[in-house]
Coordinates of C-alpha atoms and ligand atoms in Angstrom, one line a residue:
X11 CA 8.0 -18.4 -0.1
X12 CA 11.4 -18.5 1.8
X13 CA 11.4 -16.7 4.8
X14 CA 14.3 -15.0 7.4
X15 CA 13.2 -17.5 9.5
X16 CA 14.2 -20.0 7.0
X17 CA 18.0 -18.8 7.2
X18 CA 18.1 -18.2 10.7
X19 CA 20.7 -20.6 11.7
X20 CA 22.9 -19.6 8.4
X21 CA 22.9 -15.9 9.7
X22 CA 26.1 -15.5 12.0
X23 CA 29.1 -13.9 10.5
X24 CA 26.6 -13.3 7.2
X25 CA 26.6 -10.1 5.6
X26 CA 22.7 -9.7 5.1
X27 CA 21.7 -7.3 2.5
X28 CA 18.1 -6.5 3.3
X29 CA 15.9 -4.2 1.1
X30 CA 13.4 -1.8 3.6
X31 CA 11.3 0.6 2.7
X32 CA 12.2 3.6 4.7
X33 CA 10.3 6.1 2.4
X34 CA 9.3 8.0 5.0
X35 CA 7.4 11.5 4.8
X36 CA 9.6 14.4 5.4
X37 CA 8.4 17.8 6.0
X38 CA 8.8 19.9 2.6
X39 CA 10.8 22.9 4.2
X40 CA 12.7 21.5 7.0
X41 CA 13.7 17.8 5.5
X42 CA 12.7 16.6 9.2
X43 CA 11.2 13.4 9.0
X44 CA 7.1 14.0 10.1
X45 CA 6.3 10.0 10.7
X46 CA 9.0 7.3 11.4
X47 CA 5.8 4.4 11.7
X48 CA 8.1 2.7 8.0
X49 CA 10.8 2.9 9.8
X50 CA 9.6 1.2 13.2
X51 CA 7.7 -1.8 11.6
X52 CA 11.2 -3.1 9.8
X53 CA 12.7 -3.0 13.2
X54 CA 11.6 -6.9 14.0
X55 CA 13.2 -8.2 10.6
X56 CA 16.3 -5.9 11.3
X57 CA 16.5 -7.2 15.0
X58 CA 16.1 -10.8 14.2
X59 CA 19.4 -10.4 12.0
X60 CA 20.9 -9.0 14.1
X61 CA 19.9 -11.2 16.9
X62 CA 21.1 -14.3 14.9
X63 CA 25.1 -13.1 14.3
X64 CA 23.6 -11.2 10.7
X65 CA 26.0 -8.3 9.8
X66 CA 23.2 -6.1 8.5
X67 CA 23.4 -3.8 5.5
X68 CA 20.1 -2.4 4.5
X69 CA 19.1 -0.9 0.8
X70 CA 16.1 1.8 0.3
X71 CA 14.6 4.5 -1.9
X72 CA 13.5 8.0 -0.6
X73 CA 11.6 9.7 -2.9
X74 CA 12.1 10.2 -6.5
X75 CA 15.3 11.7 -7.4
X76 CA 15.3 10.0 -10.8
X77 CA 18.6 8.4 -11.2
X78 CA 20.4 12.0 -9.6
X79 CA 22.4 12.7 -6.4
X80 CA 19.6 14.6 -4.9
X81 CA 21.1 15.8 -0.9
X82 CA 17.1 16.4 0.2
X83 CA 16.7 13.0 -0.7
X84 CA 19.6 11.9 1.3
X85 CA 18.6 8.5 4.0
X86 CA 21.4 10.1 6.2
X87 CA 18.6 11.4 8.6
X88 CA 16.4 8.1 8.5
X89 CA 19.4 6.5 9.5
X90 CA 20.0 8.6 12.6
X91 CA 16.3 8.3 13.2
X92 CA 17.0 3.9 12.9
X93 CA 20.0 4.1 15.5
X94 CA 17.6 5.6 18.0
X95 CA 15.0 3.3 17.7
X96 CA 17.3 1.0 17.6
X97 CA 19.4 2.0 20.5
X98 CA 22.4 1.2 18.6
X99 CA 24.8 2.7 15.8
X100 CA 24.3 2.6 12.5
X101 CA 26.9 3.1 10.6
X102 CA 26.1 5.0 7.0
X103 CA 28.2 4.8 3.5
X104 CA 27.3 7.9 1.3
X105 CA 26.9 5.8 -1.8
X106 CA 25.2 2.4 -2.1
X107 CA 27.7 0.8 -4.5
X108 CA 31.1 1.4 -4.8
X109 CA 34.5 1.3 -2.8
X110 CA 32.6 3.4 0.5
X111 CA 29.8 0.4 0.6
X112 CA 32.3 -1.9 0.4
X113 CA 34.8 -0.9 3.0
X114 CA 32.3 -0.1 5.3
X115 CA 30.3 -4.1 4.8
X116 CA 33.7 -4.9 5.5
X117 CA 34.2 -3.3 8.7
X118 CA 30.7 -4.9 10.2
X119 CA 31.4 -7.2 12.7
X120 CA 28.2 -9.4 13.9
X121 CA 24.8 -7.9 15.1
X122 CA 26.4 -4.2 13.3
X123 CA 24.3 -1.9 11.0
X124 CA 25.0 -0.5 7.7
X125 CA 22.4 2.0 5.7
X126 CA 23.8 2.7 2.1
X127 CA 22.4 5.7 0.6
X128 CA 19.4 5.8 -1.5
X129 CA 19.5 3.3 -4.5
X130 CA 17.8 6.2 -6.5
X131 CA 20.6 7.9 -7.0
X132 CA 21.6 5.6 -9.3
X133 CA 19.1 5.5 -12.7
X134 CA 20.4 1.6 -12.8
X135 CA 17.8 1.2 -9.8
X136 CA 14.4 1.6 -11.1
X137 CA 16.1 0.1 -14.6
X138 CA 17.2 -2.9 -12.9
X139 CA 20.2 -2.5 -14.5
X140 CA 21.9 -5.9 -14.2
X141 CA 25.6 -4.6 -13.9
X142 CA 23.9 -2.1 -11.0
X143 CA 22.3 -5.4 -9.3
X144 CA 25.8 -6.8 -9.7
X145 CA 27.1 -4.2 -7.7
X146 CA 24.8 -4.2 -5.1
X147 CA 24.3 -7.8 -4.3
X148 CA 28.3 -8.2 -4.1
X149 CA 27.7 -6.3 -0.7
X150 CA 26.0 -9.3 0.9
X151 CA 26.0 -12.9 1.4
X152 CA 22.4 -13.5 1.6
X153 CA 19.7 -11.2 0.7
X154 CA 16.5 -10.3 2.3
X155 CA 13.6 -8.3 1.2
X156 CA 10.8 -7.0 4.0
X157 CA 9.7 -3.6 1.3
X158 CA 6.2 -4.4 0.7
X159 CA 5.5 -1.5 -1.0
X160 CA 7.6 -1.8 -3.4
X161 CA 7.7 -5.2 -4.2
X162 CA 5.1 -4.2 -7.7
X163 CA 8.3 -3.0 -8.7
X164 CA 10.9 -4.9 -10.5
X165 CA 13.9 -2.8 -9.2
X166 CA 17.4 -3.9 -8.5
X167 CA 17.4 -3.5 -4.9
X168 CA 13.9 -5.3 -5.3
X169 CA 14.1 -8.2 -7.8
X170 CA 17.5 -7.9 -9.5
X171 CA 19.7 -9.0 -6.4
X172 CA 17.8 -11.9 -5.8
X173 CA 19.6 -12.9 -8.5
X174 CA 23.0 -13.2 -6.8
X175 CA 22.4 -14.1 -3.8
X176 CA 20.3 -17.1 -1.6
X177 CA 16.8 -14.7 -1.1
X178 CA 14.3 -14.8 1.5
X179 CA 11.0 -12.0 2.3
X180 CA 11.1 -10.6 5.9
X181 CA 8.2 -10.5 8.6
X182 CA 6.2 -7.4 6.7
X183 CA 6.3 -9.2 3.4
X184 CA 5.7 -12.6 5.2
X185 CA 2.5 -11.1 7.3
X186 CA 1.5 -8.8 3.8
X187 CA 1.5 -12.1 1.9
X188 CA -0.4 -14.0 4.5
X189 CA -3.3 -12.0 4.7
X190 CA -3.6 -10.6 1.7
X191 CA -3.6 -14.3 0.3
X192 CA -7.0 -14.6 2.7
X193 CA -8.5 -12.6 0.1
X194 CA -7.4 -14.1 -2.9
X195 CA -7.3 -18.2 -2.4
X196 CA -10.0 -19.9 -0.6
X197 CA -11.7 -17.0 0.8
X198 CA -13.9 -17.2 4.0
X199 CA -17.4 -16.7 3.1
X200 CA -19.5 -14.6 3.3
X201 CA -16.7 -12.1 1.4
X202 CA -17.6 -8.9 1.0
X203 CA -15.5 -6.3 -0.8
X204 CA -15.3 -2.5 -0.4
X205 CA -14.4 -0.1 -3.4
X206 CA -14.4 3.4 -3.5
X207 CA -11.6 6.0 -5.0
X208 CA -11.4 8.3 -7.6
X209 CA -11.2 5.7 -11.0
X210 CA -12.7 3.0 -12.1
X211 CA -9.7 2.5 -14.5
X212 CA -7.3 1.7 -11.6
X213 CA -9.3 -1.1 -10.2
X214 CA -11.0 -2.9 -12.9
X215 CA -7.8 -5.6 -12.7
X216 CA -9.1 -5.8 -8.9
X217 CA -12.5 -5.9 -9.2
X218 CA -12.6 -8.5 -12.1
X219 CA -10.1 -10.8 -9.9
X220 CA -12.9 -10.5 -6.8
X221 CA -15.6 -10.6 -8.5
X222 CA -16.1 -14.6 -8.6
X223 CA -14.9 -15.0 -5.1
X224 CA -16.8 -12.1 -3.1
X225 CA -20.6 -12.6 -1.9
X226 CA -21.1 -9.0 -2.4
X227 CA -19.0 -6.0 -3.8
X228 CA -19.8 -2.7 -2.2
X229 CA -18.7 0.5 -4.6
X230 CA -18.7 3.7 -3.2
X231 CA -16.6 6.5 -4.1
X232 CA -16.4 8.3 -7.3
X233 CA -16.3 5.3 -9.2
X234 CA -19.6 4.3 -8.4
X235 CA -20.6 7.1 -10.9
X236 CA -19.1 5.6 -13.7
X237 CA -21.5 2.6 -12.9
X238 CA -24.6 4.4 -12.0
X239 CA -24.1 6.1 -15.4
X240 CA -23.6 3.0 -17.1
X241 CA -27.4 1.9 -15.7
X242 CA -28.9 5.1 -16.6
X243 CA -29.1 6.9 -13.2
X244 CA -29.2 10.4 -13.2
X245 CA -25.3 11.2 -12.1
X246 CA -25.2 14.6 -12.1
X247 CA -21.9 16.8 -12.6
X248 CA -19.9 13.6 -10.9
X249 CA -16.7 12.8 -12.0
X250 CA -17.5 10.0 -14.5
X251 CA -15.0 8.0 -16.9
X252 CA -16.7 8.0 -20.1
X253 CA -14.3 5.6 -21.9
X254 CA -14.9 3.2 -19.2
X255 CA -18.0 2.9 -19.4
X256 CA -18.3 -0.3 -21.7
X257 CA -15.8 -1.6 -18.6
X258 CA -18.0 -0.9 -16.4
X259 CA -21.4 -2.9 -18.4
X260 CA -18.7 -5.9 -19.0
X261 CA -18.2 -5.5 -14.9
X262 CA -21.9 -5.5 -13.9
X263 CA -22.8 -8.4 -16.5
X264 CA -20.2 -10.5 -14.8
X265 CA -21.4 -9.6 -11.5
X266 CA -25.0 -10.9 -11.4
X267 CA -26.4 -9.4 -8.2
X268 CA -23.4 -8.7 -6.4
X269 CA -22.3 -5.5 -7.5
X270 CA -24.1 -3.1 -4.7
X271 CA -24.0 0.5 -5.8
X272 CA -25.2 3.6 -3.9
X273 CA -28.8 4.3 -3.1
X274 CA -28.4 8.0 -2.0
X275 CA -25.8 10.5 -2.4
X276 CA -24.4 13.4 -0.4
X277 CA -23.8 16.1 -3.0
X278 CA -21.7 19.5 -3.7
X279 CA -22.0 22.5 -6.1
X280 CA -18.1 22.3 -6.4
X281 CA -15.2 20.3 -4.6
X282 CA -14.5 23.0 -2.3
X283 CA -15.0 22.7 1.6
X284 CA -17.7 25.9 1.8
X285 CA -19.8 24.5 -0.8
X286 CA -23.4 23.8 -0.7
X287 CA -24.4 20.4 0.5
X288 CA -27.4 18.5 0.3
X289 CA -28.3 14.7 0.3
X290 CA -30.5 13.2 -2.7
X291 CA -32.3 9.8 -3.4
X292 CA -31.9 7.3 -6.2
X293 CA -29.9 10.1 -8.7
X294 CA -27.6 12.9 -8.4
X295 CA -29.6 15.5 -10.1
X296 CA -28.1 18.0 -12.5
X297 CA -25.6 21.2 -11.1
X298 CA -24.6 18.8 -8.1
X299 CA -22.1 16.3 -8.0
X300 CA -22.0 13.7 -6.2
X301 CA -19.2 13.3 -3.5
X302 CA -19.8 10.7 -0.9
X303 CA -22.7 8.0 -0.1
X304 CA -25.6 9.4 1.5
X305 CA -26.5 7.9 4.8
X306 CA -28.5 4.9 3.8
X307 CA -26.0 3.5 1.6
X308 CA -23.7 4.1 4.9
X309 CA -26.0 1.9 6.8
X310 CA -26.2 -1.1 3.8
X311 CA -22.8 -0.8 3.7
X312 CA -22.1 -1.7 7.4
X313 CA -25.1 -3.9 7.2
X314 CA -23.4 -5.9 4.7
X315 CA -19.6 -5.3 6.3
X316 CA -21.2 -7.0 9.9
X317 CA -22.4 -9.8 8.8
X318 CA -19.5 -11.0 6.7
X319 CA -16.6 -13.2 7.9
X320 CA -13.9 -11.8 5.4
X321 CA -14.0 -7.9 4.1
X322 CA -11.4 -6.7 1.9
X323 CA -11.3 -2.4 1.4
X324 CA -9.6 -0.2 -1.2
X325 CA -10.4 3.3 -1.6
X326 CA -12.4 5.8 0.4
X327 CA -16.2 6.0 -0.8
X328 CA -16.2 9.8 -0.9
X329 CA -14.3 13.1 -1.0
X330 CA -12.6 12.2 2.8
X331 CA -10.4 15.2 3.0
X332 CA -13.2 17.4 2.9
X333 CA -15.3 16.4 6.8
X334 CA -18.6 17.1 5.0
X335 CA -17.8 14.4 2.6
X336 CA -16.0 12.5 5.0
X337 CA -19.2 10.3 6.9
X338 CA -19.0 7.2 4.7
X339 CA -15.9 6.7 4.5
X340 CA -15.9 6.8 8.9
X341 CA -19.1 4.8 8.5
X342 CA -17.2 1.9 6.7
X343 CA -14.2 2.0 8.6
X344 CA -15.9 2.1 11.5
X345 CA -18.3 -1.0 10.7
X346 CA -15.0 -2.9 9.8
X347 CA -13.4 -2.0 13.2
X348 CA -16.8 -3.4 15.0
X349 CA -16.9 -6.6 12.8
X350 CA -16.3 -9.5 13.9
X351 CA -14.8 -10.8 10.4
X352 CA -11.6 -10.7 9.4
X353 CA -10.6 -7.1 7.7
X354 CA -8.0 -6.2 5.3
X355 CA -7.5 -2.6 4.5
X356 CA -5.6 -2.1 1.1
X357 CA -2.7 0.3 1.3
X358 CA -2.6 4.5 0.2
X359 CA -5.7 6.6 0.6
X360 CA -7.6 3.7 2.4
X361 CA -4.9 3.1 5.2
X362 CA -4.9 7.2 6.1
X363 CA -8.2 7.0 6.9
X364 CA -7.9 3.9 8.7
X365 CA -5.0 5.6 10.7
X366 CA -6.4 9.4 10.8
X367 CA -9.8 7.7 12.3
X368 CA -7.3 5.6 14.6
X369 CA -8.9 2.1 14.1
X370 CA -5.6 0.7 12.8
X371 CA -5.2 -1.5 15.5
X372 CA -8.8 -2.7 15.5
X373 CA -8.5 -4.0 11.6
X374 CA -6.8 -7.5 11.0
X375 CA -4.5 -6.2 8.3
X376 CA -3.7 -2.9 7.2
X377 CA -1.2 -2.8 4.4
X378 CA 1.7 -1.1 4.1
X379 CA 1.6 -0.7 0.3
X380 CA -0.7 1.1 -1.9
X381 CA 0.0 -0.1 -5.6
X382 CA 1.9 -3.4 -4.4
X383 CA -1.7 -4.7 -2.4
X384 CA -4.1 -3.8 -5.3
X385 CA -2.0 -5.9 -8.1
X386 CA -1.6 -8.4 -5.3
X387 CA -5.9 -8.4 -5.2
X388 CA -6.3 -8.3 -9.0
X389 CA -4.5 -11.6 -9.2
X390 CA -0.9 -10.3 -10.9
X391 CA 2.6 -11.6 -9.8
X392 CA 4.9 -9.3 -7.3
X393 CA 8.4 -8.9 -9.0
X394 CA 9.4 -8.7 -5.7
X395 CA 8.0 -11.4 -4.3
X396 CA 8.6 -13.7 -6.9
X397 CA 11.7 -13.6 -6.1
X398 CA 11.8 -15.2 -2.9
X399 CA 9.8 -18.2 -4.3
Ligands
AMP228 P1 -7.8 6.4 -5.3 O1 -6.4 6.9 -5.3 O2 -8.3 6.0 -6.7 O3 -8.2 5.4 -4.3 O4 -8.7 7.7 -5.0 C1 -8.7 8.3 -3.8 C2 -9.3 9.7 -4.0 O5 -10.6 9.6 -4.5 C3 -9.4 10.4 -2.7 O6 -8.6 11.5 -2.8 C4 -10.9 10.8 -2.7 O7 -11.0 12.1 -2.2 C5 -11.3 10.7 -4.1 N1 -12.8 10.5 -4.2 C6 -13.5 9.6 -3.5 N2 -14.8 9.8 -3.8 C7 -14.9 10.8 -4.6 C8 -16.0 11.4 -5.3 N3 -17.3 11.0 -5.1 N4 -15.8 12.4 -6.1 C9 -14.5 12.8 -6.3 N5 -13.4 12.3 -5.7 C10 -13.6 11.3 -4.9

């Protein structure tokens, strides 16, 4: 993979039309922007550009306005938010193709900033429209793409520029790439994998991929019903995906012995934060459901998580948002903080906990995209990333 650091010495006087993902969460009444932590983390691509003569114009989505003009969905205040980080103007074109984007990529002189509005507004985004790729890649002369999380997605602004224009990934897709690779080719042993989450349906790509390269794969969560179900333990009222549970037999049959599932269960009468609690052994018996692992899965879990060199982690292993479901999923991350091997969080629901716990800077690699670092795992080719090979 081509990196910015590849082009370095062909950046002066370039106009570099780089793809970020400044999806940031915004407060639903006020529009203000409640974390700017996407923002900050493409400041070192941004400021290598920059630093390196780059005229820099960068492209991102906010939300999902479905191919409309949608003014809450404006980047205007991201970019305001990116000047002061970045101690600099930014300059801002109200439309991301067009004769606005172009006079103002005129206008840059080197080390300047440009943020087009969001390539959303346009339905020729998420189509990867080639005309709208057209368009957009006649802004730059080279182009760079450093939006992990939306590199799963062939979009114009993330696949169909590339096209145009000499392409290279920035440092987030460069450090995404190397670590999530760890997991994937030549593995350190002993490999241990994590799963937890709500479906089984959503990871079976993931865990088939892992399957012949971990030592052991750990499955908490909801899904771990699905499986229990499949091996005739009592599951309760769990949430349970019948049509997955042939899946789930081909899973275990390809697994051997290193499928570990739970051995106790912290239960609820509903998924409600008063409910009644209780732990159980072995099954989840009927009227309770089960919604996190009980305590001595917890400890076999961080049993198995210590002693390995490599752990990969996707999806919490119980009902998090409610704290009395919450002590397994704090258990794991926790026991990956401590180990000495090296960890790789996948992106969403597993990467809040990491950061609401605050281990975040105690884990190898936490990844910055949800979707994009679970096809990356089950094996499947990045659009985005493709690109820039
Ligand atoms: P996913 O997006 O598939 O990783 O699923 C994450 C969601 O799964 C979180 O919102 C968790 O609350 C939920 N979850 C985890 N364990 C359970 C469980 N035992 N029962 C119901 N939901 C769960």
């Amino acid at each position: 993979m081509k990196t910015i650091r590849d082009m370095a010495d062909r950046l002066a006087g370039k106009k570099v039309l780089m793809r970020v993902d400044f999806n940031v969460p915004r407060d639903k009444q006020t529009g203000r922007i409640t974390n700017d932590l996407r923002i900050r983390r493409a400041l070192p691509t941004i400021n290598f550009a920059r630093e390196n003569g780059g005229r820099v114009i960068l492209m991102s989505h906010l939300g999902r306005p479905d191919g409309q003009v949608v003014e809450s969905m404006s980047l205007r205040p991201v970019a305001q938010r990116l000047a002061e980080l970045l101690g600099a103007d930014v300059a801002f074109a109200a439309d991301c193709v067009g004769p606005e984007a172009e006079e103002a990529a005129a206008a840059l002189k080197d080390g300047e900033v440009l943020m087009l509005e969001n390539t959303r507004f346009h339905a020729g985004e998420e189509d990867n429209d080639p005309e709208f790729a057209r368009r957009l890649a006649a802004l730059g002369d080279v182009y760079v793409n450093d939006a992990f999380g939306t590199a799963h997605r062939a979009h114009a602004s993330t696949a169909g520029v590339a096209e145009h224009l000499p392409a290279a990934a920035g440092f987030l897709i460069e450090k995404e790439v190397e670590y999530l690779s760890r997991a994937t080719e030549n593995p350190e042993h002993p490999y241990v994998a994590v799963m937890g989450g709500a479906k089984v349906s959503d990871k079976i790509q993931v865990i088939k991929n892992l399957l012949d390269k971990v030592d052991a794969m750990l499955i908490g969560g909801a899904m771990a019903y699905t499986f229990l179900k499949q091996q005739g333990v009592g599951v309760g009222n769990s949430l349970v995906e019948d049509d997955r549970l042939e899946v789930a037999a081909e899973l275990l049959e390809q697994a051997g012995d290193k499928i570990i599932l739970p051995v106790d269960h912290v239960c609820g009468r509903e998924i409600e934060p008063e409910t009644e609690a209780q732990t159980f052994d072995e099954e989840v018996p009927d009227g309770w459901i089960g919604l996190d692992i009980g305590p001595k899965t917890a400890q076999l879990f961080a049993d198995k998580i210590k002693d390995a060199a490599l752990v990969t982690w996707n999806g919490p292993v119980g009902y998090f948002e409610i704290d009395r479901f919450a002590e397994g999923t704090k258990t794991v991350a926790q026991a990956m903080a401590d180990s000495e091997a090296t960890t790789i969080v996948g992106g969403g629901e597993t990467a809040e906990a990491v950061e609401v716990l605050g281990l975040e800077e105690r884990i190898s690699h936490v990844s910055t995209g949800g979707g994009a670092s679970l096809e990356f795992l089950g094996g499947e080719e990045l659009p985005g990333i493709a690109v820039l090979q």
